[in-house]
Tab-separated table of C-alpha atoms in Angstrom:
chain	number	residue	atom	x	y	z
A	1	MET	CA	0.000	0.000	0.000
A	2	PRO	CA	1.364	3.482	-0.807
A	3	ILE	CA	2.397	6.029	1.800
A	4	ARG	CA	0.829	9.434	1.071
A	5	LEU	CA	1.871	12.694	2.734
A	6	THR	CA	0.686	16.275	2.168
A	7	ILE	CA	2.944	19.219	3.043
A	8	THR	CA	0.804	21.506	5.230
A	9	LYS	CA	3.565	23.820	6.456
A	10	GLY	CA	6.806	24.750	4.724
A	11	LEU	CA	8.220	26.159	1.513
A	12	GLN	CA	6.251	23.718	-0.689
A	13	GLU	CA	2.946	23.907	1.214
A	14	GLY	CA	0.114	22.030	-0.493
A	15	ARG	CA	2.336	19.562	-2.347
A	16	GLU	CA	1.293	15.896	-2.152
A	17	LEU	CA	3.926	13.138	-1.937
A	18	VAL	CA	3.213	9.460	-2.684
A	19	PHE	CA	5.697	6.646	-1.973
A	20	GLU	CA	5.104	3.090	-3.176
A	21	GLN	CA	7.672	1.395	-0.914
A	22	ALA	CA	6.842	0.023	2.527
A	23	GLU	CA	9.306	2.345	4.323
A	24	VAL	CA	10.053	6.043	3.782
A	25	LYS	CA	13.208	7.512	5.328
A	26	ILE	CA	13.216	11.262	6.035
A	27	GLY	CA	16.394	13.309	6.482
A	28	ARG	CA	18.814	15.867	5.085
A	29	THR	CA	21.149	13.651	3.063
A	30	SER	CA	20.523	12.108	-0.348
A	31	GLU	CA	20.408	8.557	1.027
A	32	ASN	CA	16.910	9.255	2.368
A	33	ASP	CA	13.714	8.738	0.375
A	34	LEU	CA	12.384	12.183	1.378
A	35	VAL	CA	15.224	14.744	1.443
A	36	LEU	CA	14.662	17.991	3.378
A	37	HIS	CA	17.354	20.677	3.259
A	38	ASP	CA	15.582	22.824	5.848
A	39	HIS	CA	17.353	24.079	8.957
A	40	GLY	CA	16.735	21.798	11.922
A	41	VAL	CA	16.530	18.553	9.912
A	42	SER	CA	19.091	15.877	10.824
A	43	ARG	CA	20.869	13.548	8.415
A	44	ARG	CA	18.653	10.615	9.417
A	45	HIS	CA	15.678	12.258	11.060
A	46	ALA	CA	12.629	9.950	10.990
A	47	SER	CA	10.983	7.093	9.118
A	48	ILE	CA	7.473	5.913	8.241
A	49	VAL	CA	6.928	2.181	7.812
A	50	GLU	CA	3.944	0.039	6.783
A	51	ARG	CA	3.386	-3.352	8.398
A	52	GLN	CA	0.339	-5.580	7.822
A	53	GLY	CA	-1.800	-2.701	6.601
A	54	LYS	CA	-0.859	-0.361	9.478
A	55	TYR	CA	1.475	2.632	9.382
A	56	PHE	CA	3.996	3.637	12.053
A	57	VAL	CA	6.266	6.677	12.500
A	58	GLU	CA	9.532	6.679	14.446
A	59	ASP	CA	12.213	9.259	15.244
A	60	LYS	CA	15.737	8.148	14.283
A	61	GLY	CA	17.600	9.961	17.045
A	62	SER	CA	17.429	13.403	15.454
A	63	SER	CA	18.801	16.475	17.192
A	64	ASN	CA	15.514	18.405	17.357
A	65	GLY	CA	13.157	15.427	17.543
A	66	THR	CA	10.029	14.541	15.560
A	67	SER	CA	6.536	15.655	16.622
A	68	LEU	CA	3.255	13.821	16.077
A	69	ASN	CA	0.217	16.070	16.496
A	70	ALA	CA	2.404	18.666	18.333
A	71	ALA	CA	3.768	16.045	20.779
A	72	LEU	CA	7.358	14.788	20.642
A	73	LEU	CA	7.727	11.145	19.669
A	74	ALA	CA	9.092	8.958	22.460
A	75	GLY	CA	9.142	5.799	20.341
A	76	GLU	CA	7.371	4.174	17.441
A	77	GLN	CA	3.693	5.205	17.201
A	78	GLN	CA	0.900	4.159	14.884
A	79	LEU	CA	-0.385	6.686	12.352
A	80	ARG	CA	-4.014	7.460	11.652
A	81	ASP	CA	-5.658	9.446	8.897
A	82	GLY	CA	-5.069	13.180	9.389
A	83	ASP	CA	-2.142	12.864	11.817
A	84	ARG	CA	0.348	15.767	11.622
A	85	ILE	CA	4.064	14.897	11.506
A	86	THR	CA	6.542	17.741	12.142
A	87	VAL	CA	10.175	17.413	10.981
A	88	GLY	CA	12.122	20.606	11.644
A	89	PRO	CA	10.134	23.512	10.126
A	90	VAL	CA	8.192	21.218	7.762
A	91	GLU	CA	4.833	19.701	8.711
A	92	PHE	CA	3.206	16.786	6.876
A	93	THR	CA	-0.332	15.432	7.097
A	94	PHE	CA	-0.630	11.655	6.825
A	95	VAL	CA	-3.347	10.526	4.401
A	96	TRP	CA	-4.563	6.955	4.872
A	97	VAL	CA	-4.955	5.093	1.567
A	98	PRO	CA	-7.324	2.062	1.600
A	99	PRO	CA	-5.742	-1.108	0.189
A	100	ASP	CA	-6.663	-2.196	-3.330
A	101	GLY	CA	-8.101	-5.490	-2.067
A	102	ASP	CA	-10.275	-4.011	0.682
A	103	GLU	CA	-13.587	-5.816	0.212
A	104	ASP	CA	-15.400	-3.479	2.612
A	105	ALA	CA	-14.500	-0.430	0.532
A	106	THR	CA	-15.070	-1.845	-2.956
A	107	ARG	CA	-17.501	-4.770	-2.512
A	108	PRO	CA	-20.324	-4.539	-5.104
A	109	ILE	CA	-23.950	-5.242	-4.135
A	110	ARG	CA	-25.002	-8.654	-5.418
A	111	ARG	CA	-28.582	-9.722	-5.955
A	112	ASN	CA	-28.623	-13.309	-4.693
A	113	ALA	CA	-31.464	-15.731	-5.379
A	114	PRO	CA	-33.761	-16.146	-2.379
A	115	PRO	CA	-33.104	-19.298	-0.334
A	116	PRO	CA	-35.440	-22.265	-0.907
A	117	PRO	CA	-38.234	-22.518	1.621
A	118	ALA	CA	-37.965	-25.012	4.452
A	119	ASP	CA	-39.954	-28.240	4.305
A	120	GLY	CA	-42.208	-27.078	7.075
A	121	MET	CA	-43.217	-23.999	5.072
A	122	ALA	CA	-44.415	-25.839	1.977
A	123	GLU	CA	-48.022	-25.782	3.114
A	124	LEU	CA	-47.893	-21.992	3.443
A	125	LEU	CA	-47.057	-21.414	-0.250
A	126	PRO	CA	-49.771	-20.086	-2.564
A	127	THR	CA	-51.508	-22.571	-4.792
A	128	GLY	CA	-49.737	-21.312	-7.905
A	129	MET	CA	-46.348	-21.947	-6.278
A	130	MET	CA	-47.141	-25.454	-4.935
A	131	PRO	CA	-45.071	-28.186	-6.588
A	132	ALA	CA	-46.957	-30.376	-9.025
A	133	ILE	CA	-47.963	-33.795	-7.618
A	134	THR	CA	-46.911	-36.614	-9.901
A	135	PRO	CA	-49.161	-39.647	-9.595
A	136	GLN	CA	-47.321	-42.721	-8.333
A	137	ARG	CA	-48.076	-46.200	-9.631
A	138	PRO	CA	-48.547	-48.995	-7.118
A	139	ALA	CA	-45.510	-51.084	-6.411
A	140	ASP	CA	-47.185	-54.311	-7.592
A	141	SER	CA	-48.492	-52.947	-10.911
A	142	PRO	CA	-46.521	-53.599	-14.103
A	143	PRO	CA	-44.702	-50.658	-15.703
A	144	PRO	CA	-46.619	-48.955	-18.469
A	145	PRO	CA	-45.492	-49.660	-22.013
A	146	VAL	CA	-43.202	-47.142	-23.597
A	147	GLU	CA	-44.601	-45.748	-26.804
A	148	PRO	CA	-42.007	-45.127	-29.532
A	149	PRO	CA	-41.867	-41.534	-30.756
A	150	PRO	CA	-43.285	-40.801	-34.171
A	151	PRO	CA	-40.778	-40.648	-37.061
A	152	ALA	CA	-41.380	-36.966	-37.560
A	153	ALA	CA	-40.420	-36.229	-33.983
A	154	LEU	CA	-37.059	-38.016	-34.398
A	155	ALA	CA	-36.031	-35.957	-37.398
A	156	GLN	CA	-37.420	-32.615	-36.280
A	157	PRO	CA	-34.738	-30.350	-34.588
A	158	GLU	CA	-35.584	-28.358	-31.512
A	159	ALA	CA	-36.702	-24.898	-32.559
A	160	PRO	CA	-35.001	-22.147	-30.513
A	161	ALA	CA	-37.055	-19.315	-29.163
A	162	ALA	CA	-34.641	-16.799	-30.738
A	163	ALA	CA	-31.417	-16.971	-32.734
A	164	VAL	CA	-28.743	-16.815	-29.999
A	165	VAL	CA	-24.985	-17.182	-30.516
A	166	ALA	CA	-22.630	-18.970	-28.156
A	167	ASP	CA	-21.790	-15.782	-26.232
A	168	GLY	CA	-25.465	-15.028	-25.569
A	169	THR	CA	-25.845	-12.249	-28.214
A	170	SER	CA	-28.682	-12.521	-30.686
A	171	ALA	CA	-28.260	-12.007	-34.415
A	172	ALA	CA	-30.344	-8.836	-34.257
A	173	GLU	CA	-28.107	-7.432	-31.530
A	174	ARG	CA	-24.985	-8.209	-33.555
A	175	ALA	CA	-26.439	-6.511	-36.616
A	176	ARG	CA	-27.276	-3.419	-34.589
A	177	ARG	CA	-23.695	-3.281	-33.229
A	178	ARG	CA	-22.243	-3.584	-36.749
A	179	ARG	CA	-24.383	-0.660	-37.918
A	180	GLU	CA	-23.206	1.493	-34.988
A	181	LEU	CA	-19.527	0.643	-35.539
A	182	ALA	CA	-19.743	1.366	-39.272
A	183	ARG	CA	-20.603	5.011	-38.559
A	184	SER	CA	-17.062	5.917	-37.337
A	185	GLY	CA	-13.522	5.294	-38.516
A	186	GLY	CA	-12.565	3.605	-35.271
A	187	GLY	CA	-15.589	1.330	-35.490
A	188	GLN	CA	-14.715	0.348	-39.066
A	189	LEU	CA	-11.223	-0.534	-37.834
A	190	VAL	CA	-12.763	-2.751	-35.134
A	191	LEU	CA	-14.948	-4.495	-37.720
A	192	TRP	CA	-11.941	-5.021	-39.990
A	193	TRP	CA	-9.905	-6.445	-37.111
A	194	GLY	CA	-12.747	-8.780	-36.167
A	195	SER	CA	-12.987	-10.091	-39.710
A	196	LEU	CA	-9.322	-11.220	-39.701
A	197	SER	CA	-8.359	-14.758	-38.921
A	198	ARG	CA	-6.222	-15.574	-35.899
A	199	GLY	CA	-3.049	-15.979	-37.975
A	200	ALA	CA	-3.648	-12.702	-39.813
A	201	ARG	CA	-4.091	-10.897	-36.468
A	202	VAL	CA	-0.771	-12.234	-35.183
A	203	VAL	CA	1.104	-11.125	-38.318
A	204	THR	CA	-0.557	-7.698	-38.330
A	205	GLY	CA	0.172	-7.177	-34.614
A	206	LEU	CA	3.859	-8.031	-35.071
A	207	MET	CA	4.170	-5.605	-37.986
A	208	LEU	CA	2.522	-2.794	-36.003
A	209	ALA	CA	4.792	-3.486	-33.007
A	210	VAL	CA	7.891	-3.269	-35.211
A	211	VAL	CA	6.719	0.046	-36.683
A	212	VAL	CA	5.902	1.582	-33.266
A	213	LEU	CA	9.133	0.435	-31.627
A	214	GLY	CA	11.167	1.660	-34.589
A	215	GLY	CA	9.522	5.083	-34.406
A	216	LEU	CA	10.112	5.366	-30.657
A	217	GLY	CA	13.721	4.324	-31.082
A	218	ALA	CA	14.285	6.957	-33.765
A	219	LEU	CA	12.742	9.691	-31.592
A	220	GLY	CA	14.845	8.620	-28.620
A	221	TYR	CA	18.028	8.654	-30.693
A	222	VAL	CA	17.317	12.149	-32.001
A	223	PHE	CA	15.990	13.928	-28.913
A	224	MET	CA	17.290	12.114	-25.833
A	225	PRO	CA	20.586	13.376	-24.379
A	226	ARG	CA	23.650	11.212	-24.613
A	227	LEU	CA	24.307	9.454	-21.321
A	228	ASP	CA	27.788	8.815	-19.988
A	229	ILE	CA	27.431	5.079	-19.360
A	230	GLY	CA	31.080	4.640	-18.518
A	231	GLY	CA	31.129	7.374	-15.830
A	232	PRO	CA	32.781	10.801	-16.057
A	233	SER	CA	34.409	11.563	-19.382
A	234	GLY	CA	37.225	13.960	-20.071
A	235	PRO	CA	39.834	15.269	-17.642
A	236	GLU	CA	38.842	16.293	-14.135
A	237	PRO	CA	38.963	20.083	-13.631
A	238	VAL	CA	41.939	21.108	-11.504
A	239	SER	CA	42.154	24.880	-12.089
A	240	LEU	CA	39.915	27.833	-11.232
A	241	GLY	CA	39.346	31.078	-13.078
A	242	LEU	CA	36.641	33.555	-14.006
A	243	GLU	CA	34.741	30.915	-16.005
A	244	THR	CA	32.387	28.793	-13.876
A	245	VAL	CA	33.284	25.124	-13.315
A	246	PRO	CA	29.847	23.395	-13.260
A	247	ASP	CA	31.169	19.947	-12.271
A	248	SER	CA	30.480	18.694	-8.744
A	249	PHE	CA	33.071	17.276	-6.333
A	250	GLY	CA	32.760	15.412	-3.044
A	251	LEU	CA	30.919	12.199	-2.133
A	252	GLY	CA	27.324	11.144	-2.846
A	253	GLU	CA	24.839	10.202	-5.545
A	254	ASP	CA	24.826	13.551	-7.390
A	255	VAL	CA	28.612	13.980	-7.359
A	256	ARG	CA	30.398	13.761	-10.719
A	257	TRP	CA	33.946	13.474	-9.369
A	258	GLU	CA	34.125	11.520	-6.117
A	259	ARG	CA	36.642	12.964	-3.669
A	260	PRO	CA	35.623	11.748	-0.175
A	261	ASP	CA	38.528	13.411	1.655
A	262	GLN	CA	39.346	16.640	-0.187
A	263	LYS	CA	39.402	18.392	-3.556
A	264	SER	CA	42.235	20.757	-4.558
A	265	PHE	CA	42.435	23.408	-7.290
A	266	GLU	CA	45.176	25.638	-8.678
A	267	PHE	CA	44.758	29.266	-9.729
A	268	GLN	CA	46.847	32.219	-10.864
A	269	TYR	CA	46.801	35.493	-8.930
A	270	VAL	CA	47.986	37.929	-11.594
A	271	THR	CA	47.106	41.602	-11.130
A	272	PRO	CA	49.046	44.799	-11.867
A	273	THR	CA	47.354	46.704	-9.007
A	274	ARG	CA	45.996	45.903	-5.584
A	275	ALA	CA	43.076	43.477	-5.931
A	276	VAL	CA	40.864	41.160	-3.908
A	277	ALA	CA	40.276	37.515	-4.885
A	278	VAL	CA	36.694	36.304	-4.289
A	279	LEU	CA	35.769	32.608	-4.477
A	280	HIS	CA	32.194	31.872	-5.616
A	281	TYR	CA	30.711	28.381	-5.248
A	282	GLN	CA	27.693	26.333	-4.153
A	283	ALA	CA	27.648	23.597	-1.520
A	284	SER	CA	25.178	21.080	-0.080
A	285	GLY	CA	25.112	18.096	2.267
A	286	ILE	CA	27.462	19.904	4.658
A	287	SER	CA	26.965	20.325	8.388
A	288	LYS	CA	28.636	22.762	10.777
A	289	GLU	CA	32.457	22.628	10.845
A	290	GLU	CA	32.622	19.700	8.435
A	291	VAL	CA	34.446	21.082	5.362
A	292	SER	CA	37.277	23.605	5.714
A	293	LEU	CA	38.826	25.931	3.121
A	294	VAL	CA	42.614	25.844	2.856
A	295	VAL	CA	44.621	28.396	0.797
A	296	ASN	CA	48.321	27.667	0.229
A	297	GLY	CA	48.352	25.451	3.315
A	298	ALA	CA	46.676	28.027	5.604
A	299	ASN	CA	43.212	27.368	7.043
A	300	LEU	CA	40.801	30.028	5.781
A	301	GLY	CA	37.604	28.949	7.578
A	302	TRP	CA	34.622	26.613	7.274
A	303	VAL	CA	32.131	26.118	4.467
A	304	ALA	CA	28.716	27.357	5.604
A	305	PRO	CA	26.301	24.535	6.595
A	306	ASP	CA	23.098	23.786	4.704
A	307	THR	CA	20.041	26.028	4.913
A	308	ALA	CA	16.512	25.883	3.496
A	309	SER	CA	17.693	27.592	0.274
A	310	THR	CA	20.791	25.467	-0.324
A	311	ALA	CA	19.849	24.665	-3.926
A	312	GLU	CA	19.788	28.359	-4.944
A	313	ARG	CA	22.354	29.747	-2.482
A	314	GLU	CA	25.728	31.000	-3.745
A	315	LEU	CA	28.567	31.266	-1.227
A	316	GLU	CA	31.437	33.771	-1.332
A	317	HIS	CA	34.812	33.742	0.379
A	318	ILE	CA	37.473	36.437	0.341
A	319	LEU	CA	40.964	35.031	-0.187
A	320	PRO	CA	43.241	37.282	1.910
A	321	VAL	CA	45.940	39.061	-0.040
A	322	SER	CA	48.458	38.146	2.651
A	323	LEU	CA	47.995	34.436	1.847
A	324	LEU	CA	48.231	34.775	-1.940
A	325	LYS	CA	51.359	34.579	-4.095
A	326	ARG	CA	51.255	37.219	-6.817
A	327	ASN	CA	52.181	36.085	-10.345
A	328	ASP	CA	52.579	32.513	-9.128
A	329	VAL	CA	50.552	29.303	-8.789
A	330	ASN	CA	48.278	29.183	-5.720
A	331	THR	CA	46.359	26.196	-4.319
A	332	LEU	CA	42.847	26.059	-2.868
A	333	SER	CA	41.461	22.940	-1.144
A	334	PHE	CA	38.102	21.810	0.240
A	335	ASP	CA	38.977	19.431	3.082
A	336	ASN	CA	36.307	17.234	4.732
A	337	VAL	CA	37.705	16.759	8.229
A	338	ARG	CA	35.351	13.826	8.956
A	339	ASN	CA	36.391	11.666	5.997
A	340	PRO	CA	38.165	9.389	6.774
A	341	PRO	CA	37.369	7.598	9.035
A	342	GLY	CA	33.817	8.714	8.275
A	343	ASN	CA	31.984	8.387	4.985
A	344	ASP	CA	29.768	11.506	5.074
A	345	THR	CA	28.278	12.840	1.850
A	346	TRP	CA	29.120	16.369	0.708
A	347	ARG	CA	29.199	18.299	-2.558
A	348	VAL	CA	30.572	21.555	-4.015
A	349	TRP	CA	29.915	22.792	-7.552
A	350	ASN	CA	29.648	25.897	-9.773
A	351	LEU	CA	33.050	27.229	-8.701
A	352	ARG	CA	34.694	30.368	-10.075
A	353	LEU	CA	37.367	32.802	-8.911
A	354	GLU	CA	36.909	36.539	-9.374
A	355	ILE	CA	39.801	39.025	-9.149
A	356	ILE	CA	38.368	42.455	-8.227
A	357	PRO	CA	40.663	45.521	-8.274
A	358	VAL	CA	40.288	47.828	-5.273
A	359	PRO	CA	40.916	51.596	-5.306
A	360	GLU	CA	44.500	52.732	-4.807
A	361	LEU	CA	43.570	55.166	-2.024
A	362	SER	CA	44.820	56.005	1.407
A	363	ALA	CA	43.366	54.291	4.442
A	364	GLU	CA	41.292	57.384	5.313
A	365	ASP	CA	39.859	57.643	1.785
A	366	LEU	CA	39.057	53.916	1.682
A	367	LEU	CA	37.226	54.176	4.999
A	368	ALA	CA	35.278	57.245	3.827
A	369	LYS	CA	34.272	55.502	0.598
A	370	ALA	CA	33.153	52.418	2.530
A	371	ARG	CA	30.957	54.629	4.735
A	372	GLN	CA	29.338	56.109	1.618
A	373	TYR	CA	28.533	52.626	0.336
A	374	THR	CA	27.131	51.635	3.747
A	375	THR	CA	24.871	54.699	3.943
A	376	ALA	CA	23.487	54.067	0.454
A	377	ALA	CA	22.934	50.386	1.259
A	378	ALA	CA	20.968	51.215	4.423
A	379	ARG	CA	18.775	53.661	2.474
A	380	PHE	CA	17.981	51.056	-0.210
A	381	HIS	CA	17.261	48.413	2.431
A	382	GLU	CA	14.756	50.670	4.206
A	383	THR	CA	12.828	51.106	0.921
A	384	LYS	CA	13.042	47.462	-0.178
A	385	ASP	CA	9.233	47.213	-0.326
A	386	VAL	CA	8.925	50.323	-2.501
A	387	GLY	CA	10.976	49.235	-5.501
A	388	ALA	CA	11.473	45.671	-6.725
A	389	GLU	CA	15.212	46.169	-7.228
A	390	ASN	CA	15.971	48.032	-3.967
A	391	LEU	CA	16.882	44.885	-2.019
A	392	PHE	CA	19.367	43.957	-4.752
A	393	LYS	CA	20.820	47.488	-4.688
A	394	ALA	CA	21.243	47.286	-0.904
A	395	TRP	CA	23.085	43.982	-1.280
A	396	ARG	CA	25.285	45.473	-4.004
A	397	GLN	CA	26.244	48.558	-1.959
A	398	TYR	CA	27.063	46.454	1.124
A	399	ARG	CA	29.206	44.260	-1.104
A	400	PHE	CA	31.097	47.293	-2.452
A	401	ALA	CA	31.707	48.463	1.120
A	402	TRP	CA	32.976	45.006	2.091
A	403	LEU	CA	35.419	44.799	-0.821
A	404	THR	CA	36.650	48.341	-0.166
A	405	LEU	CA	37.375	47.529	3.483
A	406	GLU	CA	39.210	44.371	2.411
A	407	ALA	CA	41.872	46.640	0.904
A	408	LEU	CA	42.783	47.878	4.398
A	409	ASP	CA	45.531	46.047	6.233
A	410	GLU	CA	43.951	46.842	9.602
A	411	LYS	CA	40.203	46.315	9.608
A	412	PRO	CA	38.154	49.023	11.417
A	413	GLY	CA	35.043	48.382	13.510
A	414	LEU	CA	32.901	49.172	10.474
A	415	TYR	CA	34.206	45.992	8.819
A	416	GLN	CA	32.312	43.647	11.167
A	417	ASP	CA	29.128	45.721	10.863
A	418	VAL	CA	29.295	45.570	7.080
A	419	ARG	CA	29.902	41.804	7.099
A	420	TYR	CA	26.896	41.275	9.391
A	421	GLN	CA	24.564	43.485	7.332
A	422	LEU	CA	25.773	41.852	4.123
A	423	GLY	CA	24.977	38.413	5.554
A	424	GLN	CA	21.457	39.492	6.540
A	425	VAL	CA	20.676	41.081	3.168
A	426	THR	CA	22.186	38.102	1.318
A	427	ALA	CA	19.867	35.733	3.208
A	428	GLU	CA	16.847	37.890	2.284
A	429	LEU	CA	17.919	38.029	-1.341
A	430	ASP	CA	18.509	34.270	-1.554
A	431	HIS	CA	15.084	33.638	0.009
A	432	LYS	CA	13.422	35.906	-2.541
A	433	CYS	CA	15.247	34.059	-5.318
A	434	SER	CA	13.994	30.719	-3.960
A	435	GLN	CA	10.405	31.997	-3.821
A	436	LEU	CA	10.513	33.175	-7.428
A	437	MET	CA	12.063	29.908	-8.591
A	438	LEU	CA	9.335	27.990	-6.745
A	439	ASP	CA	6.668	30.096	-8.471
A	440	PHE	CA	8.290	29.286	-11.799
A	441	GLN	CA	8.459	25.546	-11.088
A	442	ARG	CA	4.814	25.516	-9.991
A	443	ALA	CA	3.762	27.272	-13.204
A	444	VAL	CA	5.760	24.780	-15.284
A	445	GLN	CA	4.192	21.873	-13.398
A	446	PHE	CA	0.691	23.136	-14.204
A	447	ARG	CA	1.735	23.984	-17.792
A	448	ASN	CA	0.960	27.679	-17.395
A	449	ALA	CA	3.419	29.400	-19.729
A	450	LYS	CA	2.049	32.870	-18.932
A	451	LYS	CA	2.730	32.575	-15.195
A	452	ALA	CA	6.116	30.940	-15.815
A	453	ARG	CA	7.160	33.823	-18.064
A	454	ALA	CA	5.901	36.352	-15.500
A	455	ALA	CA	7.956	34.673	-12.751
A	456	LEU	CA	11.148	34.930	-14.820
A	457	GLN	CA	10.396	38.557	-15.660
A	458	GLU	CA	10.030	39.269	-11.939
A	459	VAL	CA	13.470	37.698	-11.405
A	460	SER	CA	14.939	40.064	-14.004
A	461	ARG	CA	13.382	43.063	-12.226
A	462	ARG	CA	14.651	42.066	-8.786
A	463	PHE	CA	18.068	40.842	-10.024
A	464	PRO	CA	18.941	43.233	-12.872
A	465	THR	CA	22.620	42.227	-13.283
A	466	ALA	CA	24.639	39.020	-13.308
A	467	GLU	CA	26.352	39.890	-10.012
A	468	HIS	CA	23.862	37.582	-8.289
A	469	ARG	CA	23.468	34.008	-9.509
A	470	CYS	CA	19.661	34.269	-9.659
A	471	HIS	CA	19.912	36.527	-12.716
A	472	ASN	CA	21.849	33.952	-14.755
A	473	ARG	CA	19.645	31.127	-13.452
A	474	ALA	CA	16.560	32.888	-14.842
A	475	LEU	CA	18.237	33.267	-18.234
A	476	GLU	CA	19.105	29.550	-18.258
A	477	LEU	CA	15.512	28.548	-17.438
A	478	ALA	CA	14.074	30.896	-20.065
A	479	TYR	CA	16.343	29.353	-22.698
A	480	GLU	CA	15.646	25.806	-21.509
A	481	HIS	CA	11.838	26.211	-21.619
A	482	GLU	CA	11.832	28.531	-24.675
A	483	LEU	CA	10.094	31.380	-22.832
């Protein structure tokens, strides 16, 4: 029996999920049947299992626990129709599905013949329903002679009441059906098929099967993408630059290049003036303090853990100038500190390195310019509900202030304030991007091209330049769906 859940609270509220297997595992990693990237969801959070027509839910030792009808689960509990299961910020409603063989739910009403009357009730029957009394001859009387039937009776066949075929259909009924079928092209095809012999039907069916399979094979060869049956093809990327590297690295089902322990890249830091190197990438399947960034052997920090918008989130890291070797080869590594001995899944992809020149100004001028950027960013953030692009402009101005302060050897107190405000605005902007992408996916699912096009146009208004990944993502989707 299938397991059916409806999302009643969360980013995809209203979506219905159906699982055909007897057990559904819920968690944050890709090894689960139902993967939730929301904050507060553990790697192996909970499971729903079906046994002998009954359903049970159990918490798998998660950090925040699993709730059933607003009460924390202490052990395995049976589910009933309408029960609410809460996993992190997501709430599901369990929908009981009756089994296909449930006689109580699908039993038709049969009209059975009435039972024969008991012997004692024979005298109560009406006269017309009394059984006929056959006269009995005495036991000592001789049997009556048997008269031979007349010759005409031996040769005369039994006349049927109506012309009935073996399947119970009369000739008149068959004629009426032929007249009805002859009125349409499909009916004429049915009549033609019925007139064929068994051997002719077999030959015709084989020919039609060959034609259909050949046509499907030709369409598949032309339109289906070429699959890499033998695994990754071509050399593995080992260098970073301004062009995005779309390949994924790490460990898990969706990883193209498996590197359980670490993945290293080389890059050139060539600039005639003072510049800041910014690493852009995406990451998923990562928990707190699991994957560290290492530049030229020096630990730079940790990769941010997963959030609810992991799929659309782009991460940025400043590579300090003091750690870089100008006009020389530099190394950058993603190091999973838990593998080995662990075997945790993790993934990074869409990597690129941006070299941004910073103004050649004095420390006082750099600080004054950063304050100008910060003031403009705060003004745009206050009016984010007035103009569609104001939130993006606030993010952009905070980013300019951040990069300007990175040019200072000694960071002032404003630096931490700018980093905090930039993080807050970035989270808002990523959430808005996720909402718009969800609107687009919903419109595509319901085949509403007008709403899908409107969602992408809204992305272009709120993300007018390619500085944020959401802008390029909208262009890719518009090209992919021909909108």
